[in-house]
Amino acid sequence: NAGVTQTPKFQVLKTGQSMTLQCAQDMNHEYMSWYRQDPGMGLRLIHYSVGAGITDQGEVPNGYNVSRSTTEDFPLRLLSAAPSQTSVYFCATRLAPSRTDTQYFGPGTRLTVL
Amino acid sequence: GDSVTQMEGPVTLSEEAFLTINCTYTATGYPSLFWYVQYPGEGLQLLLKATKADDKGSNKGFEATYRKETTSFHLEKGSVQVSDSAVYFCALSTGTGANNLFFGTGTRLTVIP
């Protein structure tokens, strides 16, 4: 049982490049989400999904796209990378979009945009 | 909107000292409250949670009580260890819509021998 996996662990991009951060889970969780973590700002929600085929925007969605074609995978796409997107990105999952459920986090992807 | 305000850090304590990290919240619904911990180089993991007023969450010697009257969820531990050095995040699940989690800014704790 791998839990929540993220690839890659580290990535360096040039301004204007695009890339996809991968997130996969093997816990059959309905709810998946992406956060970015910046110094002094905690974690901010980018996008989330309450099930396959359903996605919605969080607090800071600009510059990012998501899709959820399967229960297991929830990739995050950067369309045209900017230095402001330098951050650590975490994928997180919950069994259901319930206010009491525990949220499980992946190990993170550290992205640097030059 | 819903938000969490967390005690600024960093916090440095000697081993066996008492720890308090303050957390207050603003919410329009009936939130659940969480403390997550992040060890160096890792993702966040749940430390404890409380899902209704007056509930006490506890784990690994840490405790926090959901106080609706003061909108607080302060984290405490009676005797910290070097292995408790980490960043601690207070979070709330909104109790509305998709019940997304909103996080505080985090408090870095360093425990010195």
PDB file of C-alpha atoms in Angstrom:
ATOM      1  CA  ASN A   1       0.000   0.000   0.000  1.00  0.00           C
ATOM      2  CA  ALA A   2       1.956   3.017  -1.265  1.00  0.00           C
ATOM      3  CA  GLY A   3      -0.524   5.654  -0.036  1.00  0.00           C
ATOM      4  CA  VAL A   4      -0.066   8.958  -1.869  1.00  0.00           C
ATOM      5  CA  THR A   5       2.825   9.188  -4.319  1.00  0.00           C
ATOM      6  CA  GLN A   6       4.123  12.248  -6.143  1.00  0.00           C
ATOM      7  CA  THR A   7       6.579  12.577  -8.997  1.00  0.00           C
ATOM      8  CA  PRO A   8       8.999  14.138  -9.545  1.00  0.00           C
ATOM      9  CA  LYS A   9      10.534  15.034  -6.158  1.00  0.00           C
ATOM     10  CA  PHE A  10      12.456  17.969  -7.600  1.00  0.00           C
ATOM     11  CA  GLN A  11      12.101  19.954 -10.810  1.00  0.00           C
ATOM     12  CA  VAL A  12      13.735  23.041 -12.280  1.00  0.00           C
ATOM     13  CA  LEU A  13      11.950  24.862 -15.102  1.00  0.00           C
ATOM     14  CA  LYS A  14      12.624  27.936 -17.153  1.00  0.00           C
ATOM     15  CA  THR A  15      10.023  30.688 -17.357  1.00  0.00           C
ATOM     16  CA  GLY A  16       7.399  29.824 -19.955  1.00  0.00           C
ATOM     17  CA  GLN A  17       7.923  26.061 -19.887  1.00  0.00           C
ATOM     18  CA  SER A  18       5.057  23.728 -19.109  1.00  0.00           C
ATOM     19  CA  MET A  19       5.047  20.588 -17.021  1.00  0.00           C
ATOM     20  CA  THR A  20       2.803  18.150 -15.190  1.00  0.00           C
ATOM     21  CA  LEU A  21       3.163  17.154 -11.547  1.00  0.00           C
ATOM     22  CA  GLN A  22       1.885  13.657 -10.980  1.00  0.00           C
ATOM     23  CA  CYS A  23      -0.143  12.452  -7.993  1.00  0.00           C
ATOM     24  CA  ALA A  24      -1.422   8.915  -7.507  1.00  0.00           C
ATOM     25  CA  GLN A  25      -3.173   7.161  -4.633  1.00  0.00           C
ATOM     26  CA  ASP A  26      -4.054   3.524  -4.003  1.00  0.00           C
ATOM     27  CA  MET A  27      -6.483   4.046  -1.115  1.00  0.00           C
ATOM     28  CA  ASN A  28      -9.630   4.433  -3.244  1.00  0.00           C
ATOM     29  CA  HIS A  29     -10.163   7.927  -1.858  1.00  0.00           C
ATOM     30  CA  GLU A  30     -12.837  10.063  -3.494  1.00  0.00           C
ATOM     31  CA  TYR A  31     -11.336  13.427  -2.572  1.00  0.00           C
ATOM     32  CA  MET A  32      -7.994  14.659  -3.929  1.00  0.00           C
ATOM     33  CA  SER A  33      -6.396  18.072  -3.762  1.00  0.00           C
ATOM     34  CA  TRP A  34      -3.306  20.111  -4.568  1.00  0.00           C
ATOM     35  CA  TYR A  35      -1.659  22.623  -2.235  1.00  0.00           C
ATOM     36  CA  ARG A  36       1.337  24.855  -2.541  1.00  0.00           C
ATOM     37  CA  GLN A  37       3.523  25.642   0.458  1.00  0.00           C
ATOM     38  CA  ASP A  38       5.381  28.931   0.607  1.00  0.00           C
ATOM     39  CA  PRO A  39       7.425  30.335   3.506  1.00  0.00           C
ATOM     40  CA  GLY A  40       5.282  32.288   5.956  1.00  0.00           C
ATOM     41  CA  MET A  41       2.063  31.454   4.106  1.00  0.00           C
ATOM     42  CA  GLY A  42       1.267  27.928   5.175  1.00  0.00           C
ATOM     43  CA  LEU A  43      -0.485  25.707   2.666  1.00  0.00           C
ATOM     44  CA  ARG A  44      -2.861  27.181   0.107  1.00  0.00           C
ATOM     45  CA  LEU A  45      -5.371  25.133  -1.856  1.00  0.00           C
ATOM     46  CA  ILE A  46      -4.928  25.225  -5.645  1.00  0.00           C
ATOM     47  CA  HIS A  47      -7.530  22.780  -6.993  1.00  0.00           C
ATOM     48  CA  TYR A  48      -9.515  19.877  -5.646  1.00  0.00           C
ATOM     49  CA  SER A  49     -11.679  17.005  -6.840  1.00  0.00           C
ATOM     50  CA  VAL A  50     -14.519  15.185  -5.084  1.00  0.00           C
ATOM     51  CA  GLY A  51     -14.519  12.295  -7.559  1.00  0.00           C
ATOM     52  CA  ALA A  52     -13.555  11.180 -11.043  1.00  0.00           C
ATOM     53  CA  GLY A  53     -14.659  13.732 -13.613  1.00  0.00           C
ATOM     54  CA  ILE A  54     -15.293  16.473 -11.018  1.00  0.00           C
ATOM     55  CA  THR A  55     -12.802  19.254 -10.287  1.00  0.00           C
ATOM     56  CA  ASP A  56     -13.048  22.731  -8.794  1.00  0.00           C
ATOM     57  CA  GLN A  57     -10.869  25.711  -7.958  1.00  0.00           C
ATOM     58  CA  GLY A  58      -9.327  26.449  -4.584  1.00  0.00           C
ATOM     59  CA  GLU A  59      -7.809  29.680  -3.260  1.00  0.00           C
ATOM     60  CA  VAL A  60      -4.979  30.095  -5.796  1.00  0.00           C
ATOM     61  CA  PRO A  61      -5.934  28.365  -9.090  1.00  0.00           C
ATOM     62  CA  ASN A  62      -4.473  30.822 -11.613  1.00  0.00           C
ATOM     63  CA  GLY A  63      -1.769  29.322 -13.813  1.00  0.00           C
ATOM     64  CA  TYR A  64      -2.712  25.722 -13.008  1.00  0.00           C
ATOM     65  CA  ASN A  65      -4.967  23.130 -14.618  1.00  0.00           C
ATOM     66  CA  VAL A  66      -6.190  19.798 -13.306  1.00  0.00           C
ATOM     67  CA  SER A  67      -8.213  16.847 -14.513  1.00  0.00           C
ATOM     68  CA  ARG A  68      -9.457  13.687 -12.832  1.00  0.00           C
ATOM     69  CA  SER A  69     -10.144  10.914 -15.315  1.00  0.00           C
ATOM     70  CA  THR A  70      -9.623   8.090 -12.794  1.00  0.00           C
ATOM     71  CA  THR A  71     -10.077   7.728  -9.032  1.00  0.00           C
ATOM     72  CA  GLU A  72      -6.344   7.062  -8.615  1.00  0.00           C
ATOM     73  CA  ASP A  73      -4.705   9.965 -10.463  1.00  0.00           C
ATOM     74  CA  PHE A  74      -4.902  13.738 -10.136  1.00  0.00           C
ATOM     75  CA  PRO A  75      -2.224  15.506 -12.212  1.00  0.00           C
ATOM     76  CA  LEU A  76      -1.472  19.208 -11.844  1.00  0.00           C
ATOM     77  CA  ARG A  77      -0.420  21.067 -14.998  1.00  0.00           C
ATOM     78  CA  LEU A  78       1.540  24.290 -15.113  1.00  0.00           C
ATOM     79  CA  LEU A  79       0.681  25.864 -18.435  1.00  0.00           C
ATOM     80  CA  SER A  80       3.433  28.494 -18.669  1.00  0.00           C
ATOM     81  CA  ALA A  81       5.685  28.482 -15.623  1.00  0.00           C
ATOM     82  CA  ALA A  82       6.485  31.753 -13.853  1.00  0.00           C
ATOM     83  CA  PRO A  83       8.989  32.462 -11.045  1.00  0.00           C
ATOM     84  CA  SER A  84       6.014  33.115  -8.727  1.00  0.00           C
ATOM     85  CA  GLN A  85       5.194  29.411  -9.032  1.00  0.00           C
ATOM     86  CA  THR A  86       8.433  28.425  -7.316  1.00  0.00           C
ATOM     87  CA  SER A  87       7.131  26.465  -4.355  1.00  0.00           C
ATOM     88  CA  VAL A  88       6.707  23.061  -2.772  1.00  0.00           C
ATOM     89  CA  TYR A  89       3.605  21.288  -4.049  1.00  0.00           C
ATOM     90  CA  PHE A  90       1.684  18.719  -2.034  1.00  0.00           C
ATOM     91  CA  CYS A  91      -1.016  16.368  -3.168  1.00  0.00           C
ATOM     92  CA  ALA A  92      -3.486  15.272  -0.485  1.00  0.00           C
ATOM     93  CA  THR A  93      -6.388  12.837  -0.367  1.00  0.00           C
ATOM     94  CA  ARG A  94      -9.342  11.987   1.845  1.00  0.00           C
ATOM     95  CA  LEU A  95     -11.725   9.055   1.790  1.00  0.00           C
ATOM     96  CA  ALA A  96     -14.645  11.423   1.171  1.00  0.00           C
ATOM     97  CA  PRO A  97     -15.268  15.192   1.208  1.00  0.00           C
ATOM     98  CA  SER A  98     -16.358  14.921   4.835  1.00  0.00           C
ATOM     99  CA  ARG A  99     -15.434  17.494   7.469  1.00  0.00           C
ATOM    100  CA  THR A 100     -14.259  14.799   9.884  1.00  0.00           C
ATOM    101  CA  ASP A 101     -12.072  12.700   7.586  1.00  0.00           C
ATOM    102  CA  THR A 102      -8.301  12.703   7.942  1.00  0.00           C
ATOM    103  CA  GLN A 103      -6.374  14.114   4.989  1.00  0.00           C
ATOM    104  CA  TYR A 104      -3.267  12.203   3.813  1.00  0.00           C
ATOM    105  CA  PHE A 105      -0.382  13.985   2.139  1.00  0.00           C
ATOM    106  CA  GLY A 106       2.195  12.943  -0.418  1.00  0.00           C
ATOM    107  CA  PRO A 107       5.903  13.669   0.098  1.00  0.00           C
ATOM    108  CA  GLY A 108       5.863  16.803  -2.057  1.00  0.00           C
ATOM    109  CA  THR A 109       7.466  18.156  -5.234  1.00  0.00           C
ATOM    110  CA  ARG A 110       9.929  21.017  -4.933  1.00  0.00           C
ATOM    111  CA  LEU A 111       9.651  23.201  -8.033  1.00  0.00           C
ATOM    112  CA  THR A 112      12.005  26.009  -8.980  1.00  0.00           C
ATOM    113  CA  VAL A 113      11.181  28.313 -11.885  1.00  0.00           C
ATOM    114  CA  LEU A 114      14.103  30.375 -13.172  1.00  0.00           C
TER     115      LEU A 114
ATOM    116  CA  GLY B   1     -14.478  33.654   5.170  1.00  0.00           C
ATOM    117  CA  ASP B   2     -13.038  30.738   7.089  1.00  0.00           C
ATOM    118  CA  SER B   3      -9.497  31.154   8.365  1.00  0.00           C
ATOM    119  CA  VAL B   4      -6.952  30.003  10.918  1.00  0.00           C
ATOM    120  CA  THR B   5      -4.569  32.244  12.849  1.00  0.00           C
ATOM    121  CA  GLN B   6      -1.597  30.534  14.331  1.00  0.00           C
ATOM    122  CA  MET B   7       1.103  31.618  16.755  1.00  0.00           C
ATOM    123  CA  GLU B   8       4.146  32.983  14.975  1.00  0.00           C
ATOM    124  CA  GLY B   9       7.390  31.123  15.373  1.00  0.00           C
ATOM    125  CA  PRO B  10       9.966  29.955  15.528  1.00  0.00           C
ATOM    126  CA  VAL B  11       9.790  28.435  18.987  1.00  0.00           C
ATOM    127  CA  THR B  12      12.894  27.066  20.683  1.00  0.00           C
ATOM    128  CA  LEU B  13      12.572  25.009  23.861  1.00  0.00           C
ATOM    129  CA  SER B  14      14.825  22.899  26.009  1.00  0.00           C
ATOM    130  CA  GLU B  15      14.085  19.196  26.292  1.00  0.00           C
ATOM    131  CA  GLU B  16      11.338  18.433  28.863  1.00  0.00           C
ATOM    132  CA  ALA B  17       9.910  21.962  28.697  1.00  0.00           C
ATOM    133  CA  PHE B  18       6.158  22.634  28.379  1.00  0.00           C
ATOM    134  CA  LEU B  19       4.869  23.495  24.928  1.00  0.00           C
ATOM    135  CA  THR B  20       1.918  25.634  23.901  1.00  0.00           C
ATOM    136  CA  ILE B  21       1.224  26.680  20.325  1.00  0.00           C
ATOM    137  CA  ASN B  22      -1.791  28.962  20.001  1.00  0.00           C
ATOM    138  CA  CYS B  23      -4.394  28.580  17.276  1.00  0.00           C
ATOM    139  CA  THR B  24      -7.626  30.508  16.796  1.00  0.00           C
ATOM    140  CA  TYR B  25     -10.121  30.196  13.988  1.00  0.00           C
ATOM    141  CA  THR B  26     -12.933  31.953  12.166  1.00  0.00           C
ATOM    142  CA  ALA B  27     -15.640  29.823  10.616  1.00  0.00           C
ATOM    143  CA  THR B  28     -19.188  30.299   9.378  1.00  0.00           C
ATOM    144  CA  GLY B  29     -20.202  26.631   9.589  1.00  0.00           C
ATOM    145  CA  TYR B  30     -19.389  23.860  12.055  1.00  0.00           C
ATOM    146  CA  PRO B  31     -15.741  23.060  11.394  1.00  0.00           C
ATOM    147  CA  SER B  32     -13.566  20.194  12.460  1.00  0.00           C
ATOM    148  CA  LEU B  33     -10.136  21.200  13.743  1.00  0.00           C
ATOM    149  CA  PHE B  34      -6.812  19.505  13.134  1.00  0.00           C
ATOM    150  CA  TRP B  35      -3.154  19.707  14.027  1.00  0.00           C
ATOM    151  CA  TYR B  36      -0.733  18.430  11.406  1.00  0.00           C
ATOM    152  CA  VAL B  37       3.026  17.983  11.826  1.00  0.00           C
ATOM    153  CA  GLN B  38       5.717  18.212   9.149  1.00  0.00           C
ATOM    154  CA  TYR B  39       9.124  16.695   9.845  1.00  0.00           C
ATOM    155  CA  PRO B  40      12.083  17.919   7.782  1.00  0.00           C
ATOM    156  CA  GLY B  41      11.874  16.904   4.139  1.00  0.00           C
ATOM    157  CA  GLU B  42       8.519  15.166   4.520  1.00  0.00           C
ATOM    158  CA  GLY B  43       4.844  15.762   3.811  1.00  0.00           C
ATOM    159  CA  LEU B  44       2.325  16.634   6.492  1.00  0.00           C
ATOM    160  CA  GLN B  45       0.850  13.975   8.743  1.00  0.00           C
ATOM    161  CA  LEU B  46      -2.079  14.161  11.100  1.00  0.00           C
ATOM    162  CA  LEU B  47      -1.152  14.674  14.739  1.00  0.00           C
ATOM    163  CA  LEU B  48      -4.642  14.961  16.253  1.00  0.00           C
ATOM    164  CA  LYS B  49      -8.134  16.204  15.534  1.00  0.00           C
ATOM    165  CA  ALA B  50     -11.405  17.228  17.167  1.00  0.00           C
ATOM    166  CA  THR B  51     -14.711  17.261  15.360  1.00  0.00           C
ATOM    167  CA  LYS B  52     -17.061  19.076  17.743  1.00  0.00           C
ATOM    168  CA  ALA B  53     -17.013  21.607  20.545  1.00  0.00           C
ATOM    169  CA  ASP B  54     -15.365  20.481  23.825  1.00  0.00           C
ATOM    170  CA  ASP B  55     -13.752  17.456  22.139  1.00  0.00           C
ATOM    171  CA  LYS B  56     -10.142  16.841  23.113  1.00  0.00           C
ATOM    172  CA  GLY B  57      -7.791  15.362  20.560  1.00  0.00           C
ATOM    173  CA  SER B  58      -4.645  13.626  21.781  1.00  0.00           C
ATOM    174  CA  ASN B  59      -1.722  11.698  20.340  1.00  0.00           C
ATOM    175  CA  LYS B  60       1.942  11.070  21.283  1.00  0.00           C
ATOM    176  CA  GLY B  61       1.578  13.212  24.429  1.00  0.00           C
ATOM    177  CA  PHE B  62       0.128  16.175  22.512  1.00  0.00           C
ATOM    178  CA  GLU B  63      -3.349  17.493  23.338  1.00  0.00           C
ATOM    179  CA  ALA B  64      -5.724  20.147  22.031  1.00  0.00           C
ATOM    180  CA  THR B  65      -9.279  21.027  23.070  1.00  0.00           C
ATOM    181  CA  TYR B  66     -11.897  22.451  20.682  1.00  0.00           C
ATOM    182  CA  ARG B  67     -13.135  25.607  22.460  1.00  0.00           C
ATOM    183  CA  LYS B  68     -16.093  27.102  20.641  1.00  0.00           C
ATOM    184  CA  GLU B  69     -16.541  29.974  23.125  1.00  0.00           C
ATOM    185  CA  THR B  70     -13.011  31.251  22.478  1.00  0.00           C
ATOM    186  CA  THR B  71     -12.732  29.844  18.896  1.00  0.00           C
ATOM    187  CA  SER B  72      -9.441  28.231  19.827  1.00  0.00           C
ATOM    188  CA  PHE B  73      -7.613  24.935  19.442  1.00  0.00           C
ATOM    189  CA  HIS B  74      -4.285  25.386  21.243  1.00  0.00           C
ATOM    190  CA  LEU B  75      -1.715  22.589  21.044  1.00  0.00           C
ATOM    191  CA  GLU B  76       0.020  21.516  24.272  1.00  0.00           C
ATOM    192  CA  LYS B  77       2.583  18.979  25.395  1.00  0.00           C
ATOM    193  CA  GLY B  78       3.833  18.597  28.925  1.00  0.00           C
ATOM    194  CA  SER B  79       7.412  17.544  28.176  1.00  0.00           C
ATOM    195  CA  VAL B  80       8.901  17.965  24.702  1.00  0.00           C
ATOM    196  CA  GLN B  81      11.652  15.817  23.248  1.00  0.00           C
ATOM    197  CA  VAL B  82      14.277  16.532  20.609  1.00  0.00           C
ATOM    198  CA  SER B  83      12.311  14.273  18.250  1.00  0.00           C
ATOM    199  CA  ASP B  84       9.357  16.721  18.444  1.00  0.00           C
ATOM    200  CA  SER B  85      11.332  19.272  16.429  1.00  0.00           C
ATOM    201  CA  ALA B  86       9.145  19.949  13.379  1.00  0.00           C
ATOM    202  CA  VAL B  87       6.703  22.443  11.880  1.00  0.00           C
ATOM    203  CA  TYR B  88       3.190  22.321  13.315  1.00  0.00           C
ATOM    204  CA  PHE B  89       0.115  23.410  11.359  1.00  0.00           C
ATOM    205  CA  CYS B  90      -3.330  24.148  12.695  1.00  0.00           C
ATOM    206  CA  ALA B  91      -6.125  23.532  10.186  1.00  0.00           C
ATOM    207  CA  LEU B  92      -9.887  23.575   9.915  1.00  0.00           C
ATOM    208  CA  SER B  93     -12.295  21.703   7.720  1.00  0.00           C
ATOM    209  CA  THR B  94     -14.963  24.179   6.846  1.00  0.00           C
ATOM    210  CA  GLY B  95     -18.075  22.129   7.421  1.00  0.00           C
ATOM    211  CA  THR B  96     -19.579  23.437   4.191  1.00  0.00           C
ATOM    212  CA  GLY B  97     -19.391  22.370   0.541  1.00  0.00           C
ATOM    213  CA  ALA B  98     -16.469  20.039  -0.122  1.00  0.00           C
ATOM    214  CA  ASN B  99     -15.137  20.579   3.408  1.00  0.00           C
ATOM    215  CA  ASN B 100     -11.760  21.755   2.160  1.00  0.00           C
ATOM    216  CA  LEU B 101      -8.985  22.129   4.708  1.00  0.00           C
ATOM    217  CA  PHE B 102      -7.609  25.601   5.436  1.00  0.00           C
ATOM    218  CA  PHE B 103      -4.250  25.857   7.148  1.00  0.00           C
ATOM    219  CA  GLY B 104      -2.490  28.302   9.413  1.00  0.00           C
ATOM    220  CA  THR B 105       0.973  29.546   8.534  1.00  0.00           C
ATOM    221  CA  GLY B 106       2.772  26.925  10.613  1.00  0.00           C
ATOM    222  CA  THR B 107       4.982  27.165  13.715  1.00  0.00           C
ATOM    223  CA  ARG B 108       8.510  25.799  13.644  1.00  0.00           C
ATOM    224  CA  LEU B 109       9.519  24.117  16.902  1.00  0.00           C
ATOM    225  CA  THR B 110      13.122  23.337  17.734  1.00  0.00           C
ATOM    226  CA  VAL B 111      13.877  21.351  20.884  1.00  0.00           C
ATOM    227  CA  ILE B 112      17.456  21.475  22.144  1.00  0.00           C
ATOM    228  CA  PRO B 113      18.996  18.833  24.414  1.00  0.00           C
TER     229      PRO B 113
END
